[in-house]
Amino acid sequence: MDYSKTVNLPTTDFPMKANLPAREPEILKKWMEMKIYDRIQESRKDAGLYILHDGPPYANGHIHIGHALNKILKDIIVKHKTMSGFRAPYVPGWDCHGLPIELNVTRELGDRAKDMPKTEIRKKCRSFADKYVRIQMDEFKRLGVFGDYENPYLTMSPLYESKIVDVFGKILKGGYIYRSKKPIYWCPNCVTALAEAEVEYGNHTSPSIYVKFKVDPSTAGIKGVDADNLHAVIWTTTPWTIPANLAVCFHPQFQYSVFKFGKEYYVLARGLATQMEEVVGSKIEGEFPLTREQIEKFRVYHPLINRESRVIFGDHVTLDAGTGIVHTAPGHGQEDYVIGIQYGLEVYCPVDDEGRFTDDYPDMKGVNVFDANDKVVDLLRKNGTLIQTSKIEHSYPHCWRCKKPLIFRATEQWFFKIDHDGLRRKAMSTVDTTEWIPVWGEARFRSMVETRPDWCLSRQRSWGVPIPSFRCSKCQKNMMSAESVEHFAGIAAEKGIDSWYTDDIGSLIPSGTRCQCGSEDFIKEYDILDVWFDSGVSHFVVLDSWKGHRWPADMYLEGSDQHRGWFQSSLWPALALRGSAPFKTVLTHGFVLDEEGKAMSKSLGNVVPPELLIKEYGADILRLWVSSEDYRNDLRIGTDMIRQIADSYRKIRNTFKFIMGNLSDFSEKDRVPYDKLSDLDKWVLHKLYHLSKKIIEHYEKHEFHLVYRSMLNFCAVELSSVYFDISKDILYVEPADSVKRRANQTVLSEALKSMVKLITPILAFTSEEIWQFIGMKNSVHEESYYRLDDSYDNPEVESRVEGLVDVKKDVLKAIEEARKEKKIKTSLETDVRIFVSDQKLRGQMMEMGDEIKRFFQVASVELAGEESSGLVKMDYSSVSVMKTSGNKCVRCWNYTPDIGTDPSHPELCPRCTGIINKIKA
RNA sequence: GGGCCUGUAGCUCAGAUGGUUAGAGCGUACGACUGAUAAUCGUAAGGUCGGUGGUUCGAUUCCACUCAGGCCCA
C-alpha cells in the first residue's frame, strides 16, 4: 500500500520561484486599475495625518541607484505609517528648472541657440523636463513606490512658478533681499557669466610675479630692520588683478619673519623664505621673527596706486607656493571675496563686461585684462616694486563655448540676507527643536548654518523663474519693490511666467512707478532665480495648497548632501515668512557605493543601474536590499550582495510557501484555543508576539535593517529550523482534523497573518502576491498591522522550551559525531541517553513522555538518573547516542521496535496503524 | 587643505558604562534527507574588532596620530 496518500502533505500552487520581473508588472497593473493610492487615502480620510514631504529629484535623465534608495526609503516609511493606521499622503515632486537642462538643450541646439529668443529656449527646456518627469515617474512606480502621481508637484507648473514669485516678493517685503557684487566666472569673449559646470580646465601660460608692498616706516619698528626698506612680498599669476588689490592676507597661525636680502627687508612666511633666495637671487643675511601683533600694526601700501592695502588674516593662505602672503582682490577671486566680506572690504572690480579696465583705473582704461598683464608688470618694474617675473604653465579655467580663458569678475547679484532680523539665530534654535536622524546630522547642519554666507539668488540664465526687477534707463539704478513683484506674481498666476519675456514692460510694472531720480522710464532685467529657491519653497506650495495637507511636514528624508542643499533652501524661506522650520524630523541617508566602497562613476565603470536589477531580479529584491543595509552610513551594492539578498528573499518566500501549503485544509472554524496548544506551539506564538512588537518598533525608529534581520532570523531559526522541522511529524502524520494538527495550523495561521503585514512596507509586491493568494479581495496595503493577542506573551513557556532547545543542540552534536564515524545516518534512527543536572528541566523532560522523541527528532530518549559512564559531557547536558534496533515505519518514517504488530499493516508502527484505522473509519 | 561621517568573520549587521572562549543570519565546506525539492535539516571552519602609539592591572571599546573610503566646503 502506498501510505504517502494517507499523509497530509503541504499543497499549494504558490510558486517557489518568484519570477518577480514578470510578476511585478501584473501586480502594478492591478494596483493601477484599482487606483490603490486613492483607495488608501479615501479609506483613511479621518485618520491621523503623517506627512513625508518629498524632495524633488532633478528632471534630467533616468533614475540612478541613489534615487531608488531614496524613494524606497520614503516608501517604506509611508507604507509603515499607513499600516500603522495613519493617513500618509505622498506627493512626488520634480525639480524642473536650472542649468543642467538648459545646457543639455543649448548643446543640442549648438550654434542655433545663440540667435534663439529666450522664450524658444525655455520652451525646449520645458519639454525636455517634461519628458524626464514622465520617465522618472514610471521608474518610481516600477519600484512599487505609492504616491499621488496624478497630482505631482513640478517646479515649472504655472501654479508653482507663480508661487515662487509670490514667496520671493514676500521675502523681499520682509527686507531680506539686497543687491551686491559677487565675483563669478566670466567670459570676456562671449560677454556672459558662466556656471562652474560650464568651465573647462586646460593648460594656460601665465606670468608669475613677486611684488613688494611697502610697509609704512612709522609702523615698522623692528630692532635691526631698516624701516625705510621693509616690504611685504606677494606672489601672483594674474598681474592684471593688482590694480584691484585691496589687501594682503596672512595666515593667523603661520610664523612670519623679516628676512634681510642686501639692503632690502622682506616680510615672508618662514616656511617659504629659503625658496625666496632663488627668486631674489641672493642669500638671506638675517631673520627677524614677527609676532602677530607686529604684523597687525603694519600699514602697507599698494604698489601702483596711492592707497593703503589692508593687512588681514585668513585660513585659506597656504605654504604650497608663493610667500605665505596672499594678494587679495575681492572682486576677482572667490576666497578673496569671502575674506573681503569678513573684513568689510569693497567688492572692487574695475573691469567691464568685455574684460577691459573701466574709468576706475584710468591708467589703463579700455585695455583688455590679458593685454594688461604685461603693462602691469612694466609699471611694477619701473617703480621698483617688482622682485621677479617668469612664466608658469598651469591649469586655468576656459570657456566651454569659445575655449578662451576666463576671468573672475565681480558682478551685481541679488542676495538673501541671512543675518537680517535675527534669522540666523532663529535657524540655530530650530536646529534644537528638530529631530535629526542620525543624531550627528544636527551638528553638521548647525555648523553649516552658523557659517554660511548670504545666499546669492540670481543667475544670468534663461531656464528658470525670472527675478522681476527693472533698471532705470536714466540713472541705471535697480527698481524692484514688494509691490512690483506682487504685481508680476499676479500676472504670472494668470498668464504664466513667460509673460516676463513676452509682455510689454508697461503691463509688467505697476503704473506710476517712478525711480528716485524721477524718471519713469525703465527696462526689464533678465536674471533668474537660483533653482534651489524653487525647490526651497516646495513646502509652501505643496503643504499649503494640496488637499488634505498641512504645514509643516513631519519628515524630510534625503541624502546627507542636502544638509547644505534642500534642507537649508527650505529652511530660510520658511523662517523668514513663518518663523519656524518646515520639518519636524530630518532623516538623511548615505550614498550608494560599489562593492569595494568606491563612489560610482561613469569613468570607473562601476555604476549599477536600477533598471538592470529590476529586469534581472525584481523591485522587491531592490527593496529588500535597501532594507537590509544601515542607510545612515554609506551603502554598498554589487552582484554578490544582490545574490545574497536574493537568497534571503527565497528563504522568506519559502517560509510563506510552507505555511500556506500546510494551511490548505484549514479555516477559522478549525482554530484551537490557546490553552489546548502544546508548549512548542505557545513558544512560537510567544516568539511571534515579540517579533511583531520588535519589528514595529524598528520601523518606528526607522531602523529597517533590523526589521530585515529580525524577520529573516525568525524565518530561518524559530520557524524553519525549529518549529517546522519538528511539527512536520504532526502536520503530515496526524489525522487532518486532529487537535494536535489543528493546533499547529492555528499557530501557522497566526504567523501568516501577522508576518505578511509586517513585511508589507518592504516587500510591497510579494506581500500582495501572498495576500491575493490566500483569497483576499482587497490589497494588503489597505490593511493595518495584525494585532496578536497579549496572552501570547508567555515567558514561562519561553524558558521551558529554550531549555530543551539547548539540550537538543547537545544531542545534535553527539549525533553528528556518530554520523562521522558512520555509526548512524540520521537522527531519527538514533537512541539517545541524556542526563541533565537541572532538576526542573529533568522533571519537565520526564513529564513530556513520548513528546520528547518528537522534539529531539530521534528514535528514543532515555533519561539517565545520574552522570554515568558512557555519557559524554556537553554544554548543557551529558549525552550518549547509538543506532536504534527498531525499524522504520514507512508512513511516518519514525523508527520503533514494534513495526507490524498489526498484521494488516506489516510496515507500520502502532501509531500509524491507529491513525490509518481511524481515517478509514 | 577644512568640517562631518564610516571602517567588527567572504557579505550584511549585532555587541560591550573598558574585564572570562567577540555574536547572528547569509555564503562556503562537509554530511543527511528526498513528504517545503532549482527546496529542507545538521555540523564545522572563518575575526590579532583598519593600522600605530598612548592612558590603564586590563582596550576591539577611551585618547592621539595614521591609512582607506564617503558627503560637504575650499
PDB file of C-alpha atoms in Angstrom, chain A residues 704-793:
ATOM      1  CA  PHE A 704      14.811  48.958   8.693  1.00  0.00           C
ATOM      2  CA  HIS A 705      17.903  46.805   8.612  1.00  0.00           C
ATOM      3  CA  LEU A 706      16.816  45.469  11.985  1.00  0.00           C
ATOM      4  CA  VAL A 707      13.380  44.721  10.564  1.00  0.00           C
ATOM      5  CA  TYR A 708      15.027  42.726   7.831  1.00  0.00           C
ATOM      6  CA  ARG A 709      17.334  40.960  10.228  1.00  0.00           C
ATOM      7  CA  SER A 710      14.627  40.021  12.723  1.00  0.00           C
ATOM      8  CA  MET A 711      12.337  38.775  10.012  1.00  0.00           C
ATOM      9  CA  LEU A 712      14.978  36.714   8.296  1.00  0.00           C
ATOM     10  CA  ASN A 713      16.243  35.220  11.541  1.00  0.00           C
ATOM     11  CA  PHE A 714      12.751  34.353  12.625  1.00  0.00           C
ATOM     12  CA  CYS A 715      12.072  32.587   9.340  1.00  0.00           C
ATOM     13  CA  ALA A 716      15.379  30.746   9.365  1.00  0.00           C
ATOM     14  CA  VAL A 717      15.695  29.806  13.016  1.00  0.00           C
ATOM     15  CA  GLU A 718      12.483  29.851  15.024  1.00  0.00           C
ATOM     16  CA  LEU A 719      10.269  28.700  12.193  1.00  0.00           C
ATOM     17  CA  SER A 720      12.223  26.760   9.619  1.00  0.00           C
ATOM     18  CA  SER A 721      14.880  25.144  11.720  1.00  0.00           C
ATOM     19  CA  VAL A 722      12.995  24.590  14.961  1.00  0.00           C
ATOM     20  CA  TYR A 723       9.246  24.666  14.602  1.00  0.00           C
ATOM     21  CA  PHE A 724       8.592  23.449  11.066  1.00  0.00           C
ATOM     22  CA  ASP A 725      11.104  20.654  11.275  1.00  0.00           C
ATOM     23  CA  ILE A 726       9.612  19.257  14.451  1.00  0.00           C
ATOM     24  CA  SER A 727       5.979  19.833  13.640  1.00  0.00           C
ATOM     25  CA  LYS A 728       6.104  18.063  10.298  1.00  0.00           C
ATOM     26  CA  ASP A 729       5.653  14.879  12.339  1.00  0.00           C
ATOM     27  CA  ILE A 730       2.263  16.232  13.351  1.00  0.00           C
ATOM     28  CA  LEU A 731       1.240  18.192  10.276  1.00  0.00           C
ATOM     29  CA  TYR A 732       1.919  15.330   7.878  1.00  0.00           C
ATOM     30  CA  VAL A 733       1.296  12.306  10.025  1.00  0.00           C
ATOM     31  CA  GLU A 734      -1.562  13.017  12.403  1.00  0.00           C
ATOM     32  CA  PRO A 735      -5.150  12.848  11.132  1.00  0.00           C
ATOM     33  CA  ALA A 736      -6.051  16.002   9.270  1.00  0.00           C
ATOM     34  CA  ASP A 737      -8.562  17.205  11.816  1.00  0.00           C
ATOM     35  CA  SER A 738      -6.760  16.049  14.933  1.00  0.00           C
ATOM     36  CA  VAL A 739      -6.416  18.610  17.679  1.00  0.00           C
ATOM     37  CA  LYS A 740      -2.637  18.437  17.570  1.00  0.00           C
ATOM     38  CA  ARG A 741      -2.549  19.225  13.882  1.00  0.00           C
ATOM     39  CA  ARG A 742      -5.210  21.901  14.106  1.00  0.00           C
ATOM     40  CA  ALA A 743      -3.236  23.439  16.951  1.00  0.00           C
ATOM     41  CA  ASN A 744      -0.223  23.566  14.704  1.00  0.00           C
ATOM     42  CA  GLN A 745      -2.220  25.123  11.928  1.00  0.00           C
ATOM     43  CA  THR A 746      -3.648  27.680  14.319  1.00  0.00           C
ATOM     44  CA  VAL A 747      -0.115  28.820  15.021  1.00  0.00           C
ATOM     45  CA  LEU A 748       0.814  28.839  11.345  1.00  0.00           C
ATOM     46  CA  SER A 749      -2.244  30.880  10.550  1.00  0.00           C
ATOM     47  CA  GLU A 750      -1.337  33.463  13.157  1.00  0.00           C
ATOM     48  CA  ALA A 751       2.184  33.600  11.794  1.00  0.00           C
ATOM     49  CA  LEU A 752       0.972  34.082   8.245  1.00  0.00           C
ATOM     50  CA  LYS A 753      -1.482  36.820   9.093  1.00  0.00           C
ATOM     51  CA  SER A 754       0.975  38.842  11.122  1.00  0.00           C
ATOM     52  CA  MET A 755       4.123  38.256   9.095  1.00  0.00           C
ATOM     53  CA  VAL A 756       2.681  39.129   5.710  1.00  0.00           C
ATOM     54  CA  LYS A 757       1.744  42.549   7.031  1.00  0.00           C
ATOM     55  CA  LEU A 758       4.959  43.088   8.920  1.00  0.00           C
ATOM     56  CA  ILE A 759       6.914  42.682   5.715  1.00  0.00           C
ATOM     57  CA  THR A 760       4.487  44.642   3.519  1.00  0.00           C
ATOM     58  CA  PRO A 761       6.304  48.014   3.756  1.00  0.00           C
ATOM     59  CA  ILE A 762       9.425  46.332   2.417  1.00  0.00           C
ATOM     60  CA  LEU A 763       8.262  43.520   0.126  1.00  0.00           C
ATOM     61  CA  ALA A 764       5.474  45.554  -1.421  1.00  0.00           C
ATOM     62  CA  PHE A 765       4.879  43.123  -4.278  1.00  0.00           C
ATOM     63  CA  THR A 766       5.438  39.762  -2.648  1.00  0.00           C
ATOM     64  CA  SER A 767       3.218  40.585   0.313  1.00  0.00           C
ATOM     65  CA  GLU A 768       0.486  41.495  -2.143  1.00  0.00           C
ATOM     66  CA  GLU A 769       1.040  38.267  -4.038  1.00  0.00           C
ATOM     67  CA  ILE A 770       0.642  36.309  -0.800  1.00  0.00           C
ATOM     68  CA  TRP A 771      -2.388  38.331   0.221  1.00  0.00           C
ATOM     69  CA  GLN A 772      -4.122  37.629  -3.050  1.00  0.00           C
ATOM     70  CA  PHE A 773      -3.098  34.007  -2.891  1.00  0.00           C
ATOM     71  CA  ILE A 774      -4.872  33.452   0.400  1.00  0.00           C
ATOM     72  CA  GLY A 775      -8.018  34.746  -1.213  1.00  0.00           C
ATOM     73  CA  MET A 776      -8.208  38.314  -0.003  1.00  0.00           C
ATOM     74  CA  LYS A 777     -10.222  40.639  -2.185  1.00  0.00           C
ATOM     75  CA  ASN A 778      -8.633  43.940  -1.190  1.00  0.00           C
ATOM     76  CA  SER A 779      -4.989  44.954  -1.282  1.00  0.00           C
ATOM     77  CA  VAL A 780      -2.724  44.183   1.648  1.00  0.00           C
ATOM     78  CA  HIS A 781      -1.695  47.843   1.521  1.00  0.00           C
ATOM     79  CA  GLU A 782      -5.162  48.856   2.637  1.00  0.00           C
ATOM     80  CA  GLU A 783      -4.745  46.786   5.778  1.00  0.00           C
ATOM     81  CA  SER A 784      -3.293  47.535   9.199  1.00  0.00           C
ATOM     82  CA  TYR A 785      -0.767  45.509  11.117  1.00  0.00           C
ATOM     83  CA  TYR A 786      -2.217  42.332  12.590  1.00  0.00           C
ATOM     84  CA  ARG A 787      -2.632  42.546  16.332  1.00  0.00           C
ATOM     85  CA  LEU A 788      -1.534  39.425  18.175  1.00  0.00           C
ATOM     86  CA  ASP A 789      -3.246  38.629  21.443  1.00  0.00           C
ATOM     87  CA  ASP A 790      -1.379  39.731  24.570  1.00  0.00           C
ATOM     88  CA  SER A 791      -1.874  36.296  26.062  1.00  0.00           C
ATOM     89  CA  TYR A 792       0.716  35.006  23.618  1.00  0.00           C
ATOM     90  CA  ASP A 793       3.354  36.707  25.708  1.00  0.00           C
TER      91      ASP A 793
END
